[in-house]
XYZ file of C-alpha atoms in Angstrom:
549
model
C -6.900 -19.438 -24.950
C -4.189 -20.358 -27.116
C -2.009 -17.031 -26.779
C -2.116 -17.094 -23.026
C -1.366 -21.000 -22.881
C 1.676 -19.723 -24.751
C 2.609 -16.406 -22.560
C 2.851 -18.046 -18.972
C -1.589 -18.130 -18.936
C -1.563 -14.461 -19.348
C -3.493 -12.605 -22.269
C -0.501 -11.270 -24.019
C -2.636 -7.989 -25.350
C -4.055 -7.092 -21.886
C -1.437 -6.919 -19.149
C 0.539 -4.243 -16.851
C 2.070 -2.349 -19.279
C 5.928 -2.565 -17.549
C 6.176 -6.818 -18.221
C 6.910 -5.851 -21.849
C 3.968 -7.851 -22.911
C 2.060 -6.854 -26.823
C 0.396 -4.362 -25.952
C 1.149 -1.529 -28.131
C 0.908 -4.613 -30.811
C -2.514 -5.141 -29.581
C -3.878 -1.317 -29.782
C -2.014 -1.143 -33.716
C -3.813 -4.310 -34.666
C -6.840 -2.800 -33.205
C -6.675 0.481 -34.506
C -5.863 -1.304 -38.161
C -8.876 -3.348 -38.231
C -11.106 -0.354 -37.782
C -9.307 2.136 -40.112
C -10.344 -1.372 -42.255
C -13.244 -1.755 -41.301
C -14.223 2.670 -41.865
C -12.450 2.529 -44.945
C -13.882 -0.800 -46.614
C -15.477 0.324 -50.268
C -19.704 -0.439 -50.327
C -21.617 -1.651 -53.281
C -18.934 -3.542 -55.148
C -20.672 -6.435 -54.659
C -24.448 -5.814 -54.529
C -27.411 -8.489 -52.988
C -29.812 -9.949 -54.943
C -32.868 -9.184 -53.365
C -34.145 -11.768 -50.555
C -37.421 -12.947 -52.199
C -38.557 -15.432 -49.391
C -39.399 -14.807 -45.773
C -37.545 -16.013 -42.905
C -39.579 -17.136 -39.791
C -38.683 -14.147 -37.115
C -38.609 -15.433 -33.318
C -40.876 -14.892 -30.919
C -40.887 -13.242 -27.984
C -40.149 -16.489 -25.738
C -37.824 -17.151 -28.232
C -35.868 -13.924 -28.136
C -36.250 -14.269 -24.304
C -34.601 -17.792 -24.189
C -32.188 -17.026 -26.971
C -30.740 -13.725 -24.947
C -31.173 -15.761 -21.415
C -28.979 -18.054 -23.206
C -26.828 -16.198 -25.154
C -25.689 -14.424 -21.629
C -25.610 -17.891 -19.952
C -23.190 -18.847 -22.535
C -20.795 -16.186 -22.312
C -20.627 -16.722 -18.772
C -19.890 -20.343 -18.896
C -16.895 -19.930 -21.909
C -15.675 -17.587 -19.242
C -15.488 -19.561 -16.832
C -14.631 -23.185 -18.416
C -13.150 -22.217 -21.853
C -10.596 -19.172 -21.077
C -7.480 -21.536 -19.354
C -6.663 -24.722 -20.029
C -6.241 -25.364 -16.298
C -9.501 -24.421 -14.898
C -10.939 -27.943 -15.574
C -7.552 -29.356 -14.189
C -8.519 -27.281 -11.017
C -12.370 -28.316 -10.641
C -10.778 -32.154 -10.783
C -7.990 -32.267 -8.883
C -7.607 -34.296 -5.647
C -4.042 -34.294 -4.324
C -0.970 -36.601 -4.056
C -1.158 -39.589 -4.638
C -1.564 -38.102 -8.446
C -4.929 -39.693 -9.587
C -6.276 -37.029 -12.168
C -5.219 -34.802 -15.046
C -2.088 -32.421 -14.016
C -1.004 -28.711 -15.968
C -0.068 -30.517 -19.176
C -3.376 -31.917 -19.867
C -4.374 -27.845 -20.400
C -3.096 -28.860 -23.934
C -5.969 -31.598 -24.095
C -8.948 -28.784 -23.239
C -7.968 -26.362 -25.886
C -7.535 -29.154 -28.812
C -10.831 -29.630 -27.371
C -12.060 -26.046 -27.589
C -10.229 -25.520 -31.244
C -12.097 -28.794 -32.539
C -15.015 -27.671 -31.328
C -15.106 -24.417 -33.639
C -16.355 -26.606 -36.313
C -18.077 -28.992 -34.784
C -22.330 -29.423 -34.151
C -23.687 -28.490 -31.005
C -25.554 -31.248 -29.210
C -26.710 -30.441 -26.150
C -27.139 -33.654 -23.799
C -23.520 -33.837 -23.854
C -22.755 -30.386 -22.643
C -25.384 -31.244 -19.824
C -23.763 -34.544 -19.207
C -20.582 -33.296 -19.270
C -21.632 -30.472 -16.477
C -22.753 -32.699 -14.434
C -19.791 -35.415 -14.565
C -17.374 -32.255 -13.978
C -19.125 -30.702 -11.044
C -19.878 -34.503 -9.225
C -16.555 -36.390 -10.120
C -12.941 -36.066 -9.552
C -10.100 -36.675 -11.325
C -9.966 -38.129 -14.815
C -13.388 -38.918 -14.925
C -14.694 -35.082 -13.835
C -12.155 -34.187 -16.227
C -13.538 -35.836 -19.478
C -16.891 -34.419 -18.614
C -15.381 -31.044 -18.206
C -13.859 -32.056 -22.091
C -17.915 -32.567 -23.425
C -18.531 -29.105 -21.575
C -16.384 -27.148 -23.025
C -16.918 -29.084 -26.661
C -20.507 -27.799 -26.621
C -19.856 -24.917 -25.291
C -17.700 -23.387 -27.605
C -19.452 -25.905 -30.806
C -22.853 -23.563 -29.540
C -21.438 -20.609 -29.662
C -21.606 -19.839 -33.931
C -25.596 -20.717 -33.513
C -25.656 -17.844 -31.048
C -23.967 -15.386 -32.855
C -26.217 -15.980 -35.559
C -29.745 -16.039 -33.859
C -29.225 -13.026 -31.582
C -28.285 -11.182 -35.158
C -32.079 -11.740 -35.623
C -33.247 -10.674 -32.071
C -33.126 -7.124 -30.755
C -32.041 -6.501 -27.865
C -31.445 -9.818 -26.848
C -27.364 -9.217 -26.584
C -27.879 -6.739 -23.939
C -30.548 -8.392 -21.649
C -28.112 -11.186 -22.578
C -24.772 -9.461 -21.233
C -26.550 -7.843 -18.298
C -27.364 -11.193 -17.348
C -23.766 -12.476 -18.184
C -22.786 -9.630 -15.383
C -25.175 -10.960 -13.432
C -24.479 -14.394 -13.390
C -20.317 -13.505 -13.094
C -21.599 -11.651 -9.479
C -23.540 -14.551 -8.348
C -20.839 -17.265 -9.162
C -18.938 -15.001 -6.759
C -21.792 -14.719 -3.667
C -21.253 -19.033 -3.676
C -18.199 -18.106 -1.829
C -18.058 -14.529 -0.416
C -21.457 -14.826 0.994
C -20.704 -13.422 4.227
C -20.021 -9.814 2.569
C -23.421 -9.605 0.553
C -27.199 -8.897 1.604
C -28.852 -11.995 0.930
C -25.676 -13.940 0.088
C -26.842 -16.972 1.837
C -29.504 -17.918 -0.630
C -26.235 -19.349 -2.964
C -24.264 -20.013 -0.327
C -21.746 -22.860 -1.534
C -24.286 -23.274 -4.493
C -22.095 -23.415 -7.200
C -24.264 -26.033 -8.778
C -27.059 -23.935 -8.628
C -25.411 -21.126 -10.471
C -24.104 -24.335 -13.258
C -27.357 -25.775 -13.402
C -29.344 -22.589 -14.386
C -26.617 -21.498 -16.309
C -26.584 -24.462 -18.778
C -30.264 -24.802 -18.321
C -30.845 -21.129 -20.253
C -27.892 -22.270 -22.513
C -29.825 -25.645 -23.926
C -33.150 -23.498 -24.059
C -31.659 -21.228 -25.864
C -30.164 -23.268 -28.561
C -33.409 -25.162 -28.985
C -35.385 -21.590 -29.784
C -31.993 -20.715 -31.895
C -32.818 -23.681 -34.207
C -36.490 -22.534 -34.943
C -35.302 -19.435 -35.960
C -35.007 -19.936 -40.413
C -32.456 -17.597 -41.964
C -33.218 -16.474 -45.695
C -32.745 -19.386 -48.096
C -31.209 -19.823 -51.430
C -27.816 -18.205 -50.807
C -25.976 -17.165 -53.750
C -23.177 -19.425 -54.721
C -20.537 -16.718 -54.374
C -22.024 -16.770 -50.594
C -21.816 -20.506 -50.343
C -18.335 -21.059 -51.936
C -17.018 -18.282 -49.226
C -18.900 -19.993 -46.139
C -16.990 -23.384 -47.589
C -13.581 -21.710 -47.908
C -14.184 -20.251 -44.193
C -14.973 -23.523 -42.729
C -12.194 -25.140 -44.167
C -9.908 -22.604 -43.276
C -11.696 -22.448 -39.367
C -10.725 -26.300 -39.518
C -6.839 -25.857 -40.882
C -6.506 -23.380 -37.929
C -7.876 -25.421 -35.044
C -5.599 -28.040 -35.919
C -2.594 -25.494 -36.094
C -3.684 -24.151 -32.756
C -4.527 -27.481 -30.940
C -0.896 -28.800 -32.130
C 0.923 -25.640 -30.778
C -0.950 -26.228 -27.198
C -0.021 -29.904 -27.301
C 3.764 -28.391 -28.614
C 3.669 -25.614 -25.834
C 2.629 -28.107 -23.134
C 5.326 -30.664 -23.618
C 8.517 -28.579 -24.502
C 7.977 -26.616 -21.182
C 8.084 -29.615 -19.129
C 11.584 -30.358 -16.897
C 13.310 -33.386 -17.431
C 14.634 -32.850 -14.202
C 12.826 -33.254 -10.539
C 12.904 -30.057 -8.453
C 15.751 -29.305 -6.533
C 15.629 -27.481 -3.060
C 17.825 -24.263 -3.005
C 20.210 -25.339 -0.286
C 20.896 -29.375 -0.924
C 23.306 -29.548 2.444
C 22.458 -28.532 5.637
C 19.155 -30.145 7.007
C 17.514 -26.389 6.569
C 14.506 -25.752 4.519
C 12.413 -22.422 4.684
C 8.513 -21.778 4.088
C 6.859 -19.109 3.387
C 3.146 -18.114 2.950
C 2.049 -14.878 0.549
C -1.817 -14.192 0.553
C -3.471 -12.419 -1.726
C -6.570 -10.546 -1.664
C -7.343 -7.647 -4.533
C -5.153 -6.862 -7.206
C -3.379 -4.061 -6.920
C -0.388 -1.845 -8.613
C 1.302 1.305 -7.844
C 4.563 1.022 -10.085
C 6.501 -0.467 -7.856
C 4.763 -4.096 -6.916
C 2.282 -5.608 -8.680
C 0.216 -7.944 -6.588
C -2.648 -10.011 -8.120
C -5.500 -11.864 -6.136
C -8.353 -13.717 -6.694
C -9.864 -17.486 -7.070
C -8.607 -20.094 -9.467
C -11.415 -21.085 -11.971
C -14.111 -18.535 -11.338
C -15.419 -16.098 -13.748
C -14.107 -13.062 -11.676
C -10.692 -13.674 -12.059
C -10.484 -16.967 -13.865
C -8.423 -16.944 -16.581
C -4.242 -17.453 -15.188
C -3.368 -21.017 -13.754
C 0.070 -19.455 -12.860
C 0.840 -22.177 -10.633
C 1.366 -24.009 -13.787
C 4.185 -21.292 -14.808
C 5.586 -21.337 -11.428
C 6.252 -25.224 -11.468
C 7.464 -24.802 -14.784
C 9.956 -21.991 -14.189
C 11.184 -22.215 -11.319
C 10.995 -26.051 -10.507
C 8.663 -26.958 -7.885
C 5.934 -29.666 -7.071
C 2.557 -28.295 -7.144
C -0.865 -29.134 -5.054
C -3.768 -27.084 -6.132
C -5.665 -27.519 -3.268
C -9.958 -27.613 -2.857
C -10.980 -26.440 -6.508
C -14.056 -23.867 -6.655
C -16.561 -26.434 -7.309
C -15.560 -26.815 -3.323
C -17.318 -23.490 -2.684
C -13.899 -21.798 -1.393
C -11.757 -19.288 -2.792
C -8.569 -22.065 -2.274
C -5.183 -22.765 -1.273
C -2.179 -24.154 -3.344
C 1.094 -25.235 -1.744
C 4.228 -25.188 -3.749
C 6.967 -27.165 -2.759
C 10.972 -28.452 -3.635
C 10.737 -31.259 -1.577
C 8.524 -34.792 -3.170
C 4.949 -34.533 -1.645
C 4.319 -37.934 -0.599
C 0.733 -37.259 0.217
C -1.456 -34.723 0.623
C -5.367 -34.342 1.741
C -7.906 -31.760 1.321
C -10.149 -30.246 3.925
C -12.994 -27.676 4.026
C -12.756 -26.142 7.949
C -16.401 -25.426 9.134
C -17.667 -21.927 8.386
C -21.240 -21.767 9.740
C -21.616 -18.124 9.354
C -18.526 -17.314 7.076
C -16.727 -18.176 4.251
C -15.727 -21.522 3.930
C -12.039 -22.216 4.672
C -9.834 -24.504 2.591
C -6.712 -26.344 4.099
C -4.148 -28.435 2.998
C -2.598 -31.084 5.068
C 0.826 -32.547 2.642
C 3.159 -34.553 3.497
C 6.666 -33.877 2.185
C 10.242 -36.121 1.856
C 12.426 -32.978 3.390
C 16.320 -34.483 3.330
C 14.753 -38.084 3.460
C 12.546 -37.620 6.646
C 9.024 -36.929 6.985
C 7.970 -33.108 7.306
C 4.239 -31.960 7.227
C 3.001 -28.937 6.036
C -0.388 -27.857 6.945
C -1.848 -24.919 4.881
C -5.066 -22.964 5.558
C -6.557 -19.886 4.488
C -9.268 -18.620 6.609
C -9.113 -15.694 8.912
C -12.727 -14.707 9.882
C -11.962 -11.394 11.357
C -15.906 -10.724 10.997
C -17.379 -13.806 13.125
C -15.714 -14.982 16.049
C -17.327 -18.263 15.796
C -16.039 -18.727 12.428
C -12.171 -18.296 14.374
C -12.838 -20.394 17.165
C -14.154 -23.450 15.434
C -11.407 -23.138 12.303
C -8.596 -22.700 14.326
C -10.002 -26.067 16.448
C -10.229 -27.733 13.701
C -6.513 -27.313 12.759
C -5.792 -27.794 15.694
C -7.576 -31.511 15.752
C -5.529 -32.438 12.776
C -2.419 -30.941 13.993
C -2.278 -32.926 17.095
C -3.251 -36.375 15.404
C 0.221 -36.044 13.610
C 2.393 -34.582 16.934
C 5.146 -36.900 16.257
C 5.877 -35.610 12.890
C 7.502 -32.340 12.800
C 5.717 -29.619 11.114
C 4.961 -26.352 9.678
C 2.014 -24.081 9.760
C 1.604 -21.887 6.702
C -1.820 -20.244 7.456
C -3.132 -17.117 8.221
C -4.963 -16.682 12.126
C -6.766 -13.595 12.851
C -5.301 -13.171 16.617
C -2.694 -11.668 18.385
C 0.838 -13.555 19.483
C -0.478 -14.597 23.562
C -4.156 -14.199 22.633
C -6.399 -16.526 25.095
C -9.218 -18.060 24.181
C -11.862 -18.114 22.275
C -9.249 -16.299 20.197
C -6.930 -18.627 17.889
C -4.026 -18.276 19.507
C -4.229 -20.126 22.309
C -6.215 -22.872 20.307
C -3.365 -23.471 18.262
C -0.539 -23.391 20.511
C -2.267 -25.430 22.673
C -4.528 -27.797 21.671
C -2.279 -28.481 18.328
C 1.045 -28.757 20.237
C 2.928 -25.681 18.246
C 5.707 -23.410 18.806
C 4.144 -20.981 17.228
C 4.200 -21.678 13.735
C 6.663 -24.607 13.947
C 6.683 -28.197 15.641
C 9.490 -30.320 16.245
C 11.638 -28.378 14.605
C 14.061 -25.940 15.257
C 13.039 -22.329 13.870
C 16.457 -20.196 12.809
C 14.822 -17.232 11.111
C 11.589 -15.523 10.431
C 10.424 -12.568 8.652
C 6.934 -10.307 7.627
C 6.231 -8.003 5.078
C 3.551 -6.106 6.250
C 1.221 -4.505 3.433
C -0.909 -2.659 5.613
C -3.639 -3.703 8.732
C -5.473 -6.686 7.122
C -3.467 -10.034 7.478
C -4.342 -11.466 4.159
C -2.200 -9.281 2.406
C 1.315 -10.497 4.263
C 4.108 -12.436 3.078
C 5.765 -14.347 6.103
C 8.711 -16.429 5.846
C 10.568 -18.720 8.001
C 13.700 -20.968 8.141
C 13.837 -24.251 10.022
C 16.416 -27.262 10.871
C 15.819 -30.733 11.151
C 16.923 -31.870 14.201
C 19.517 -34.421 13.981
C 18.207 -38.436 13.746
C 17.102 -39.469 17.022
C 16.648 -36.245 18.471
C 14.031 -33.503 19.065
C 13.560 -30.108 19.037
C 12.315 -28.991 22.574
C 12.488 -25.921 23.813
C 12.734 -25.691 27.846
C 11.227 -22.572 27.903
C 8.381 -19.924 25.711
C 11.845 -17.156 26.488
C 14.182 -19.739 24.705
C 12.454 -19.917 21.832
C 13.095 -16.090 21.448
C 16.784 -16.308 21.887
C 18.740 -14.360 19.338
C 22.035 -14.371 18.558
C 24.407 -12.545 15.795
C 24.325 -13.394 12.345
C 27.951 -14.081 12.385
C 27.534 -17.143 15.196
C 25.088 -19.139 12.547
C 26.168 -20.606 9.243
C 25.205 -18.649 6.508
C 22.793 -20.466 4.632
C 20.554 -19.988 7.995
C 20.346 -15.985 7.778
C 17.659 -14.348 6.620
C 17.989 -12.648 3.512
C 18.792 -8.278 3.423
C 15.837 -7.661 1.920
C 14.132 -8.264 4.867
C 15.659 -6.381 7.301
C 14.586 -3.153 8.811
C 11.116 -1.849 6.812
C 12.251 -4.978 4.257
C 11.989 -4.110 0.114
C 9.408 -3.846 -1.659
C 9.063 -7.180 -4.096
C 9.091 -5.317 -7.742
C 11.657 -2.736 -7.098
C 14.675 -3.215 -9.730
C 13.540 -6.466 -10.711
C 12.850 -5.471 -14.283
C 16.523 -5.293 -14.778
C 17.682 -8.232 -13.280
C 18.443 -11.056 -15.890
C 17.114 -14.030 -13.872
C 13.626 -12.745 -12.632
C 12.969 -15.606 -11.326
C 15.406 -15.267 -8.355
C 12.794 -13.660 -6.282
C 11.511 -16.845 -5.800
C 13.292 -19.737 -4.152
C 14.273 -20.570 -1.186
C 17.460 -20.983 1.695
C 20.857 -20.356 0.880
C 20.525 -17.366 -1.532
C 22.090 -15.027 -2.421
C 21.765 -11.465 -0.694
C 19.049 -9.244 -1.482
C 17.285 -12.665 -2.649
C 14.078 -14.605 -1.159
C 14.253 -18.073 -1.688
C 11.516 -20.484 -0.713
C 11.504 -24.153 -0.763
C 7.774 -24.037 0.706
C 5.405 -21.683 -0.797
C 1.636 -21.582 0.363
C -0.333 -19.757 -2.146
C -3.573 -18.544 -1.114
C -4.441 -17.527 -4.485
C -2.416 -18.687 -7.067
C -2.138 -16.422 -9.357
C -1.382 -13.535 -6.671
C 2.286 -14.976 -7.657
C 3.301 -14.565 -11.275
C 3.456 -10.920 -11.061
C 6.634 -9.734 -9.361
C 8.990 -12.039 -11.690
């Protein structure tokens, strides 16, 4: 947890091989400890011979301690890999109530403390249950007393399923189980009998921790050989002490990590002058890599891909104000906006999804060049259920219109074609929410899409937009007018669109390895040529960012 709090929440030994992370350093380390480990001399130190019997577990017991064991790895998966995963489960928007990305530091002191710490179980339960049923600071603590007994439990494990046959592979098959199911919660709609979890994440916590506390209790029954040699106990003491002198070391270089990465400075949009802004939206569905882009998808705090709160290294990086959205204890797969602009407020919604999966939106509200600019951003796209589409896309609608007089900017996905009619979602949103398409009351100067094949989720889509001057609006008198083009060299130049994006556009990832700031990728109007620069960025899945700086 430590090394990838300290390597932008990426395990440093297990990454695409052309980021330069430590991988060959990995395989060498690996490769040392077994030549070790094959070439370690026997019998220098014989045994006396165990004299007294040890109580052997049961079956139950060996049931429950594998059930358990399994259970266990499945929750320090999903809790105790990232610091920010508990930040995720908590947080509620702007306002800031609850913990934010530096209080990662906080969970792995946590976790490191907890190597050498007992294992009581009613406050791991506790803690579960104020994590999955309260927000903010509150949830948070709780999801602190998880994580303490989940990783103090651990050692016990280790220990009792040394004594129990076969219960670490009924115990890992039911780890893989359990890491499938905490998926169905969400992407029921794709998976025969999905609906018996749907959106029951708690169901999937509460047996989860439920084998986890049975299995401690049989753990405890189980009575290793006694009278341990004092060369045995002097090394157990020297091990301890030495576990102890290290969890400090590592909890104070997550605190140190934490705090030196933070700016001094508040975010600061690309293009200052101007009244132009742009905003962008890149979705992210499976990861993928063919040399030339590396594209990485998946959901924020679950077990399948948990494990990389890069919105945390994107804020840090590259300087922007972050909203994580609905967290999975929401049942969703999520949303994040990412913005240069102060987010004054922002609310969370969950769009119905009778038949589907359920859709997350985010409705913010940002200080763009001292006026008020919202930003609505959804991820849904039911291409499977048209019923799904029709009642999303009304619902965005319905919010959309209850702010008309604000300008805004939609940075969601719709499966629908441009002129659609109903039930489709094109019409719905154009008009029942008042847009111009993706923009209203605002004048659009630019827009782009990389297309990554047929299915929309996969698209990045950018667009550039003026504020209209104070005490005007932005009305077209026409649908033709709003298609008007004119030449690049009849606009000011920090309106353009960037090269990249013209013709079949470039693919992100393509000679970026030898540019000296990476980061330009990102950002937003006003860059340079050959540069995208965003001062909105909708994420669907946060950590389907990180990988083309």
């Amino acid at each position: 947890m430590v090394l990838k709090h300290v390597n932008s929440s990426t395990n440093p030994f297990w990454c695409v091989a052309a980021e330069g992370r430590w991988s060959v350093l990995g395989m060498v380390i690996s490769a040392a400890a077994v030549a070790e480990l094959a070439t370690r001399p026997g019998g220098g130190f014989p045994i006396a011979p165990v004299t007294r019997e040890f109580i052997r577990a049961t079956a139950a017991q060996q049931v429950a301690i594998g059930m358990g064991f399994g259970s266990l790895v499945h929750l320090i998966h999903t809790f105790a890999t990232d610091g920010g995963t508990i930040i995720s489960w908590t947080w509620t928007g702007f306002p800031v109530t609850g913990p934010t990305h530096p209080a990662a530091c906080l969970v792995i002191a946590v976790a490191c403390a907890a190597c050498v710490a007992p294992a009581w179980w009613p406050i791991g339960v506790i803690g579960a249950v104020v994590l999955y049923r309260y927000p903010d600071w509150i949830g948070f603590v709780g999801g602190l007393a998880l994580v303490w007994y989940l990783v103090a439990a651990l050692p016990g494990y280790l220990r009792a399923v040394s004594l129990c046959p076969g219960a670490i592979g009924w115990g890992l098959l039911l780890y893989c189980v359990l890491g499938v199911v905490s998926v169905v919660t969400t992407a029921y709609a794709f998976v025969p009998f999905g609906n018996l979890v749907r959106e029951r994440t708690d169901l999937v916590l509460g047996f989860s921790m439920a084998w986890v506390v049975a299995g401690n209790l049989a753990a405890g029954m189980v009575r290793m050989p006694q009278g341990l040699l004092e060369r045995s106990n002097r090394r157990i003491r020297r091990v301890k002490m030495w576990t102890g002198v290290t969890a400090v070391l590592l909890g104070l270089a997550a605190f140190a990590t934490s705090y030196s990465e933070l700016s001094t400075e508040a975010p600061k949009p690309y293009a200052e002058t101007g009244r132009v802004f742009s905003g962008g939206i890149w979705t992210g569905q499976s990861e993928t890599h063919d040399g030339a882009h590396q594209g990485y998808g998946g959901g924020r705090g679950r077990a399948a891909r948990v494990g990389s709160d890069l919105t945390r290294v994107i804020a840090e990086e590259l300087g922007y104000y972050v909203d994580l959205g609905p967290g999975p204890n929401k049942h969703t797969w999520g949303a994040a906006l990412l913005s240069k602009y102060p987010i004054v407020n922002s609310t969370h919604h969950l769009l119905p999804s009778p038949h589907g999966e359920l859709a997350p939106a985010i409705h913010a509200t940002l200080d763009v060049y001292g006026e008020r600019i919202d930003v609505f951003v959804s991820h849904n796209g039911q291409e499977e259920d048209a019923l799904d589409r029709e009642l999303q896309t009304t619902e965005i609608a319905r919010l959309l219109r209850a702010t008309e007089e604000v300008p805004t900017v939609f940075l969601g996905y719709l499966v629908t074609h441009p002129g659609d009619q109903r039930p489709w979602p094109y019409q719905i949103l154009m008009e029942d929410g008042r847009m111009n398409d993706i923009e209203m009351g605002l004048w659009r100067v630019a827009f782009a899409r990389v297309n990554e094949g047929d299915i929309s989720d996969t698209e990045l889509q950018v667009g550039k937009f003026v504020l209209p001057q104070p005490g005007a609006t932005a009305v077209y008198e026409s649908n033709e007018e709003m298609y008007w083009h004119v030449g690049e060299d009849d606009i000011p130049k920090v309106w353009r669109m960037p090269a990249m994006f013209r013709d079949e556009g470039v693919r992100l990832g393509v000679g970026l390895q030898d540019q000296e700031d990476r980061s330009s990728v990102w950002g937003t109007t006003g860059g340079a040529e050959g540069q995208t620069q965003l001062d909105l960025l909708d994420v669907r899945v946060a950590n389907a960012l990180r990988q083309v700086l």
